[in-house]
Amino acid sequence: MQLTKYEEDMYNGEYGEGKAECMEILVSLGKIYDAEKMIPITSAQVSGVSYKTIGDAGLDFVVDLGQKADVELETMLNPAGVDIENWEELGFSKEFTDKQIDIIRGYESIGVMSTCTCTPYLIGNTPLLNDHVSWSESSAVCYVNSVIGARSNREGGPSALLAAIVGRTPYYGNHILENRKADMIFDVDYNFTNEAEIGALGYYVGQIVNDKKPYFKLNNSLSRNNLKSLGAALASSGAVSLYHVENVTPEADFAKNHDSFSELEVIDVDESMVKDSIDNLSTTDKIPDLVSLGCPHASITEIQKVASLLKGKKLNKDLWICTSKAIKSISEQCGYLDIIEAAGGKVVSDTCMVVAPIEELDYEVIGVNSAKAANYVPNMCKLDVVYDTVENLIDMIT
Ligand code: F3S
């Protein structure tokens, strides 16, 4: 691998032991993938935050790193295992929360912003087209590549953090334009009417393509919220890190004009495939005792919609809308938080229904409108799932 003088100096320890260790690991990683060089990055996003998923070993890793080096650039944290301010009200234990706070303080001590969100692009971590970044939360990676057109591999939490400390990442995979072409075309003959159908499409296609790059031809034009749901689903049933939607995403024309495009396999998708996929995402037809929205973390327009559905109503079961602290604060300023809380719902920040230790609370059935959450909750949280639209889920519990 060719390194610049500055990179060589970091590697050799002239900028401290911490940076040297990070460079050594990243160079080894680059060699595995035949990277010819390192590429400077403009932002990072680090997963591996919840105490539920990283445990004491993860806590030790963060504390150890904190004694050696700081991040060099804008770096945001993925969701943690609890809502830091309202953990007690939500039923989480003090023991878990204390460990979780230690992890967050460890990240803060090296300059990582404790935003605790999987939608950093909704709160200011918004790279430009063709920027190189190092992000690790799978749905965020899919969004930053596909919807923003910046370039990230699907990093692990540690590799994204190491990249943030040295300000660069090995140049391979999605960082190289040629690798961003489409691999398979999905011609979808269906008019989507809600977010659950779009998530179901992503869930279906992710299973077929795994880590390949799908190119969608759709009848509908999709909103940013729709694209967020689609990417999260693709990245959970498969390992998709980049997709293209004709006439919508910024590199769709590049994919369509590539020499290889005319040779690609075309898969037709019809209504029955979308409906089957919706059915497959529920594990029960019972009424949920918790409805949890906001996977990936809710945007302000998604919270506005929930508030409009709840206005003047009373919930008879629990409702969480998971989002970042920043979006929760905007929802308070806009009056949506008051409406949701008056109905008996909660806007939950810093965490989500998957990475929180929700299995320790008293729930059996969770209702979600996210294909990613529906895919993960049965295994990671040991709960049954009802997958449906936000309108239908709220109808079930009002
Ligand atoms: Fe985000 Fe949790 Fe879903 S981290 S993408 S809300 S599983």
Coordinates of C-alpha atoms and ligand atoms in Angstrom, one line a residue:
M1 CA 0.0 0.0 0.0
Q2 CA 1.3 3.4 -0.8
L3 CA 1.2 5.8 2.1
T4 CA 1.7 9.6 2.1
K5 CA 4.5 11.0 4.2
Y6 CA 2.0 12.0 6.9
E7 CA 0.5 8.6 6.9
E8 CA 3.9 7.0 7.2
D9 CA 4.7 9.2 10.1
M10 CA 1.4 8.3 11.8
Y11 CA 2.1 4.7 11.2
N12 CA 5.6 5.0 12.7
G13 CA 4.3 6.6 15.9
E14 CA 5.4 10.2 15.3
Y15 CA 1.9 11.3 16.2
G16 CA 1.5 9.1 19.2
E17 CA 0.9 5.5 20.1
G18 CA -2.9 5.6 19.5
K19 CA -2.7 6.9 15.9
A20 CA 0.1 4.4 15.2
E21 CA -2.1 1.5 16.4
C22 CA -5.1 2.7 14.3
M23 CA -2.9 3.0 11.2
E24 CA -1.5 -0.4 11.7
I25 CA -4.9 -2.0 11.9
L26 CA -6.3 0.0 9.0
V27 CA -3.3 -0.8 6.8
S28 CA -3.7 -4.5 7.5
L29 CA -7.4 -4.2 6.6
G30 CA -6.5 -2.4 3.4
K31 CA -4.0 -5.2 2.5
I32 CA -6.7 -7.8 2.9
Y33 CA -8.9 -5.9 0.4
D34 CA -6.0 -5.0 -2.0
A35 CA -6.4 -1.3 -1.3
E36 CA -3.7 0.6 -3.2
K37 CA -3.8 3.6 -0.7
M38 CA -5.6 5.3 2.1
I39 CA -8.3 8.0 1.3
P40 CA -9.0 11.0 3.5
I41 CA -12.6 11.0 4.9
T42 CA -14.9 13.9 5.9
S43 CA -17.0 12.2 8.6
A44 CA -17.5 9.1 10.6
Q45 CA -20.4 7.3 12.2
V46 CA -19.7 4.7 14.9
S47 CA -21.9 1.7 15.8
G48 CA -21.2 -0.6 18.7
V49 CA -22.6 1.6 21.4
S50 CA -25.4 -0.3 23.2
Y51 CA -24.2 -2.2 26.3
K52 CA -26.6 -4.9 25.2
T53 CA -24.6 -5.6 22.0
I54 CA -21.0 -4.8 23.0
G55 CA -21.0 -5.7 26.7
D56 CA -18.0 -5.2 29.0
A57 CA -15.5 -6.1 26.3
G58 CA -16.8 -3.1 24.3
L59 CA -16.7 -0.9 27.3
D60 CA -13.0 -1.8 27.9
F61 CA -12.2 -1.2 24.3
V62 CA -13.6 2.3 24.4
V63 CA -11.9 3.2 27.7
D64 CA -8.6 1.8 26.5
L65 CA -8.7 3.8 23.3
G66 CA -9.7 7.0 25.2
Q67 CA -6.4 7.0 26.8
K68 CA -4.5 7.0 23.5
A69 CA -6.1 9.2 20.8
D70 CA -8.9 11.6 19.8
V71 CA -11.0 11.6 16.7
E72 CA -9.9 14.1 14.0
L73 CA -13.2 14.9 12.4
E74 CA -17.0 15.0 12.8
T75 CA -17.9 11.6 14.3
M76 CA -21.4 10.7 15.5
L77 CA -22.5 7.8 17.7
N78 CA -25.2 5.2 16.9
P79 CA -28.1 4.5 19.3
A80 CA -27.3 3.4 22.8
G81 CA -29.2 0.8 24.9
V82 CA -31.3 3.3 26.9
D83 CA -32.9 6.8 26.8
I84 CA -30.3 8.5 28.9
E85 CA -32.7 11.0 30.5
N86 CA -35.8 8.8 30.8
W87 CA -34.4 5.3 31.4
E88 CA -36.2 4.9 34.7
E89 CA -39.6 6.0 33.4
L90 CA -39.2 3.5 30.5
G91 CA -38.4 0.7 32.9
F92 CA -34.7 0.1 32.3
S93 CA -32.4 -0.9 35.2
K94 CA -29.9 1.4 36.9
E95 CA -27.2 -1.2 36.5
F96 CA -27.5 -1.4 32.7
T97 CA -27.9 2.4 32.5
D98 CA -24.7 3.0 34.5
K99 CA -22.7 0.8 32.1
Q100 CA -24.3 2.5 29.1
I101 CA -23.4 5.9 30.4
D102 CA -19.8 4.8 31.0
I103 CA -19.6 3.7 27.3
I104 CA -21.0 7.0 26.1
R105 CA -18.6 9.1 28.3
G106 CA -15.7 7.0 27.0
Y107 CA -16.7 7.9 23.4
E108 CA -17.2 11.6 24.4
S109 CA -13.7 11.7 26.0
I110 CA -12.1 11.1 22.6
G111 CA -14.3 13.7 20.8
V112 CA -17.1 11.6 19.5
M113 CA -20.5 13.4 19.5
S114 CA -22.9 11.5 21.7
T115 CA -25.8 12.0 19.3
C116 CA -26.8 8.4 19.7
T117 CA -28.7 8.1 16.5
C118 CA -28.7 5.9 13.4
T119 CA -30.0 8.9 11.3
P120 CA -27.0 11.3 11.6
Y121 CA -27.9 12.7 8.2
L122 CA -31.1 14.2 9.7
I123 CA -29.1 16.2 12.3
G124 CA -26.2 17.7 10.5
N125 CA -23.8 14.9 9.5
T126 CA -24.6 15.4 5.9
P127 CA -21.7 14.7 3.6
L128 CA -21.6 16.0 0.0
L129 CA -21.9 14.0 -3.2
N130 CA -18.7 11.9 -3.7
D131 CA -17.3 12.6 -0.2
H132 CA -15.5 9.7 1.3
V133 CA -16.8 8.8 4.8
S134 CA -16.5 5.9 7.2
W135 CA -19.9 4.9 8.6
S136 CA -20.9 1.7 10.3
E137 CA -24.6 1.5 11.0
S138 CA -25.9 -0.5 8.1
S139 CA -29.0 1.6 7.4
A140 CA -27.0 4.8 7.6
V141 CA -24.4 3.3 5.3
C142 CA -27.1 2.5 2.8
Y143 CA -28.5 6.0 3.0
V144 CA -25.2 7.9 2.8
N145 CA -24.2 5.9 -0.3
S146 CA -27.5 5.7 -2.1
V147 CA -29.4 8.8 -1.2
I148 CA -26.6 11.3 -0.6
G149 CA -24.0 9.8 -3.0
A150 CA -21.1 9.9 -0.6
R151 CA -18.9 6.9 -0.4
S152 CA -18.6 4.5 2.5
N153 CA -18.0 0.8 2.9
R154 CA -20.1 -1.0 5.4
E155 CA -17.7 -0.6 8.3
G156 CA -17.7 -2.2 11.7
G157 CA -17.9 0.1 14.7
P158 CA -14.2 -0.3 15.5
S159 CA -12.9 0.3 11.9
A160 CA -15.1 3.5 11.6
L161 CA -13.7 4.7 14.9
L162 CA -10.1 4.0 13.9
A163 CA -10.7 5.9 10.6
A164 CA -12.1 8.8 12.6
I165 CA -8.9 8.9 14.7
V166 CA -6.5 9.0 11.7
G167 CA -8.9 10.8 9.3
R168 CA -8.6 8.2 6.5
T169 CA -9.7 4.8 5.5
P170 CA -8.4 2.1 3.0
Y171 CA -9.4 2.9 -0.6
Y172 CA -11.4 -0.1 -1.7
G173 CA -15.0 -1.3 -2.3
N174 CA -17.6 1.5 -2.4
H175 CA -14.9 4.2 -2.4
I176 CA -14.0 3.3 -6.0
L177 CA -16.5 4.6 -8.6
E178 CA -16.3 1.5 -10.8
N179 CA -17.6 -0.6 -7.8
R180 CA -20.7 1.5 -7.5
K181 CA -22.4 0.3 -10.7
A182 CA -25.5 -1.8 -10.4
D183 CA -25.4 -5.6 -10.2
M184 CA -29.1 -6.5 -10.8
I185 CA -32.2 -4.7 -12.0
F186 CA -35.6 -5.0 -10.2
D187 CA -38.5 -3.9 -12.3
V188 CA -41.3 -3.3 -9.9
D189 CA -44.8 -3.3 -11.3
Y190 CA -46.7 -2.1 -8.2
N191 CA -48.0 1.3 -7.0
F192 CA -46.9 1.7 -3.4
T193 CA -49.3 3.3 -1.0
N194 CA -47.5 3.1 2.3
E195 CA -44.2 2.7 4.0
A196 CA -44.8 -0.9 5.1
E197 CA -45.0 -1.9 1.4
I198 CA -41.8 -0.2 0.6
G199 CA -40.0 -1.8 3.6
A200 CA -41.4 -5.2 2.4
L201 CA -39.9 -4.6 -1.0
G202 CA -36.5 -3.9 0.6
Y203 CA -36.8 -7.0 2.7
Y204 CA -37.7 -9.2 -0.3
V205 CA -34.9 -7.8 -2.5
G206 CA -32.2 -7.9 0.2
Q207 CA -32.7 -11.6 0.5
I208 CA -32.1 -12.0 -3.2
V209 CA -29.1 -9.7 -3.7
N210 CA -27.3 -10.1 -0.4
D211 CA -24.3 -7.7 -0.7
K212 CA -24.9 -6.8 -4.4
K213 CA -26.2 -3.4 -5.6
P214 CA -29.8 -3.4 -6.8
Y215 CA -31.1 -0.9 -9.4
F216 CA -34.9 -0.3 -9.0
K217 CA -37.3 0.8 -11.7
L218 CA -40.4 1.9 -9.8
N219 CA -43.8 3.3 -10.7
N220 CA -43.8 5.6 -7.7
S221 CA -41.5 8.4 -6.8
L222 CA -40.1 7.9 -3.3
S223 CA -39.7 10.4 -0.4
R224 CA -36.6 10.6 1.7
N225 CA -38.5 8.8 4.5
N226 CA -39.3 6.0 2.0
L227 CA -35.7 5.8 0.9
K228 CA -34.6 5.5 4.6
S229 CA -37.0 2.6 5.1
L230 CA -36.0 0.9 1.8
G231 CA -32.3 1.0 2.6
A232 CA -32.7 -0.2 6.2
A233 CA -34.7 -3.2 5.0
L234 CA -32.2 -4.0 2.2
A235 CA -29.3 -3.8 4.7
S236 CA -31.0 -6.1 7.2
S237 CA -32.3 -9.0 5.1
G238 CA -29.2 -8.7 2.9
A239 CA -26.0 -6.8 3.3
V240 CA -26.7 -4.1 0.8
S241 CA -24.6 -0.9 1.2
L242 CA -25.7 0.9 -2.0
Y243 CA -28.8 0.8 -4.2
H244 CA -30.0 2.9 -7.1
V245 CA -33.6 4.1 -7.9
E246 CA -34.1 5.2 -11.4
N247 CA -34.7 9.0 -11.7
V248 CA -34.4 9.4 -7.9
T249 CA -31.0 8.6 -6.4
P250 CA -27.9 10.7 -7.5
E251 CA -25.9 7.9 -9.1
A252 CA -28.7 6.1 -10.9
D253 CA -27.7 7.7 -14.2
F254 CA -24.1 6.5 -13.7
A255 CA -25.4 3.0 -13.1
K256 CA -27.7 3.1 -16.1
N257 CA -25.1 4.5 -18.5
H258 CA -22.5 1.9 -17.4
D259 CA -21.4 -0.5 -20.2
S260 CA -22.5 -3.5 -18.0
F261 CA -26.0 -2.3 -17.5
S262 CA -27.6 -3.9 -20.6
E263 CA -26.2 -7.3 -19.5
L264 CA -27.7 -7.3 -16.1
E265 CA -30.3 -9.8 -14.9
V266 CA -33.7 -8.3 -14.7
I267 CA -36.1 -9.5 -12.0
D268 CA -39.8 -8.6 -12.2
V269 CA -41.5 -7.8 -8.9
D270 CA -45.3 -7.8 -8.7
E271 CA -47.9 -7.2 -6.0
S272 CA -48.0 -10.7 -4.8
M273 CA -44.3 -10.6 -3.8
V274 CA -44.7 -7.4 -1.9
K275 CA -47.8 -8.8 -0.1
D276 CA -46.1 -12.1 0.8
S277 CA -43.2 -10.2 2.1
I278 CA -45.5 -8.2 4.4
D279 CA -47.1 -11.4 5.7
N280 CA -43.7 -13.0 6.4
L281 CA -42.6 -10.1 8.5
S282 CA -45.3 -10.6 11.2
T283 CA -44.9 -13.5 13.6
T284 CA -48.4 -13.2 15.2
D285 CA -51.8 -11.6 14.6
K286 CA -52.2 -10.6 18.3
I287 CA -52.7 -7.0 19.3
P288 CA -49.3 -5.5 20.2
D289 CA -48.8 -4.4 23.8
L290 CA -46.1 -2.0 22.6
V291 CA -46.0 -0.1 19.2
S292 CA -42.5 1.2 18.5
L293 CA -41.9 3.4 15.5
G294 CA -38.7 5.1 14.3
C295 CA -36.5 2.4 12.9
P296 CA -34.3 4.0 11.5
H297 CA -34.7 6.9 13.9
A298 CA -37.7 9.0 13.0
S299 CA -37.5 12.2 11.0
I300 CA -39.5 15.3 12.1
T301 CA -42.0 14.7 9.3
E302 CA -42.6 11.1 10.6
I303 CA -43.2 12.5 14.1
Q304 CA -45.5 15.1 12.7
K305 CA -47.6 12.4 11.0
V306 CA -47.9 10.4 14.3
A307 CA -49.0 13.6 16.1
S308 CA -51.7 14.2 13.5
L309 CA -52.9 10.6 13.9
L310 CA -53.0 10.9 17.7
K311 CA -54.6 14.3 18.1
G312 CA -57.5 14.1 20.5
K313 CA -57.1 10.3 21.0
K314 CA -56.1 8.2 24.0
L315 CA -53.8 5.1 23.6
N316 CA -54.7 2.0 25.5
K317 CA -51.2 0.4 25.0
D318 CA -47.7 1.8 25.0
L319 CA -46.3 3.7 22.1
W320 CA -42.6 4.7 21.6
I321 CA -41.4 6.8 18.7
C322 CA -37.6 6.4 18.6
T323 CA -35.5 9.3 17.4
S324 CA -32.5 11.4 18.2
K325 CA -32.4 14.0 21.0
A326 CA -32.1 16.7 18.4
I327 CA -35.3 15.7 16.5
K328 CA -37.1 15.2 19.8
S329 CA -36.2 18.7 20.7
I330 CA -37.6 20.0 17.4
S331 CA -40.8 18.0 17.9
E332 CA -41.2 19.7 21.3
Q333 CA -40.8 23.1 19.7
C334 CA -43.4 22.3 17.0
G335 CA -45.9 21.1 19.6
Y336 CA -45.9 17.5 18.4
L337 CA -44.4 16.1 21.6
D338 CA -47.3 17.6 23.7
I339 CA -49.9 16.0 21.4
I340 CA -48.1 12.6 21.6
E341 CA -47.7 12.7 25.3
A342 CA -51.3 13.8 25.9
A343 CA -52.4 10.7 24.1
G344 CA -50.1 8.6 26.3
G345 CA -47.3 8.0 23.9
K346 CA -43.5 8.7 24.4
V347 CA -40.9 10.1 22.1
V348 CA -37.8 8.0 23.1
S349 CA -34.4 9.3 22.3
D350 CA -30.9 7.8 22.2
T351 CA -32.0 4.2 21.7
C352 CA -34.4 2.0 19.8
M353 CA -36.6 -1.1 20.1
V354 CA -33.8 -3.4 18.9
V355 CA -30.7 -2.3 20.7
A356 CA -32.5 -1.6 24.1
P357 CA -32.8 -4.5 26.5
I358 CA -36.5 -4.5 25.7
E359 CA -36.7 -8.2 26.4
E360 CA -36.3 -7.3 30.1
L361 CA -39.5 -5.3 30.1
D362 CA -42.9 -6.7 30.4
Y363 CA -43.9 -6.9 26.7
E364 CA -44.8 -9.9 24.5
V365 CA -45.9 -8.5 21.2
I366 CA -44.4 -5.4 19.5
G367 CA -45.9 -3.6 16.6
V368 CA -43.5 -2.0 14.1
N369 CA -43.8 -0.3 10.7
S370 CA -40.1 -1.0 9.9
A371 CA -39.1 -4.1 8.0
K372 CA -35.6 -3.9 9.7
A373 CA -37.1 -3.9 13.2
A374 CA -39.5 -6.7 12.2
N375 CA -36.6 -8.8 10.9
Y376 CA -34.4 -8.3 14.1
V377 CA -36.8 -8.1 17.0
P378 CA -37.8 -11.8 17.2
N379 CA -34.2 -12.9 17.5
M380 CA -32.6 -10.0 19.3
C381 CA -35.4 -9.2 21.7
K382 CA -37.3 -12.5 21.9
L383 CA -40.7 -10.8 21.2
D384 CA -43.4 -11.5 18.7
V385 CA -43.9 -8.9 16.0
V386 CA -46.8 -7.3 14.1
Y387 CA -45.7 -5.6 10.9
D388 CA -48.1 -3.0 9.6
T389 CA -48.5 0.7 8.6
V390 CA -48.3 3.4 11.2
E391 CA -52.1 4.2 10.6
N392 CA -53.1 0.6 11.3
L393 CA -50.8 0.1 14.3
I394 CA -52.2 3.2 15.9
D395 CA -55.7 2.1 15.2
M396 CA -54.9 -1.2 17.0
I397 CA -54.0 0.6 20.2
T398 CA -56.5 3.5 20.4
Ligands
F3S1 FE1 -31.6 2.4 14.0 FE2 -32.2 0.7 15.9 FE3 -33.3 0.5 13.6 S1 -30.2 1.5 15.4 S2 -31.9 1.3 12.1 S3 -33.6 2.2 15.0 S4 -32.5 -1.2 14.7

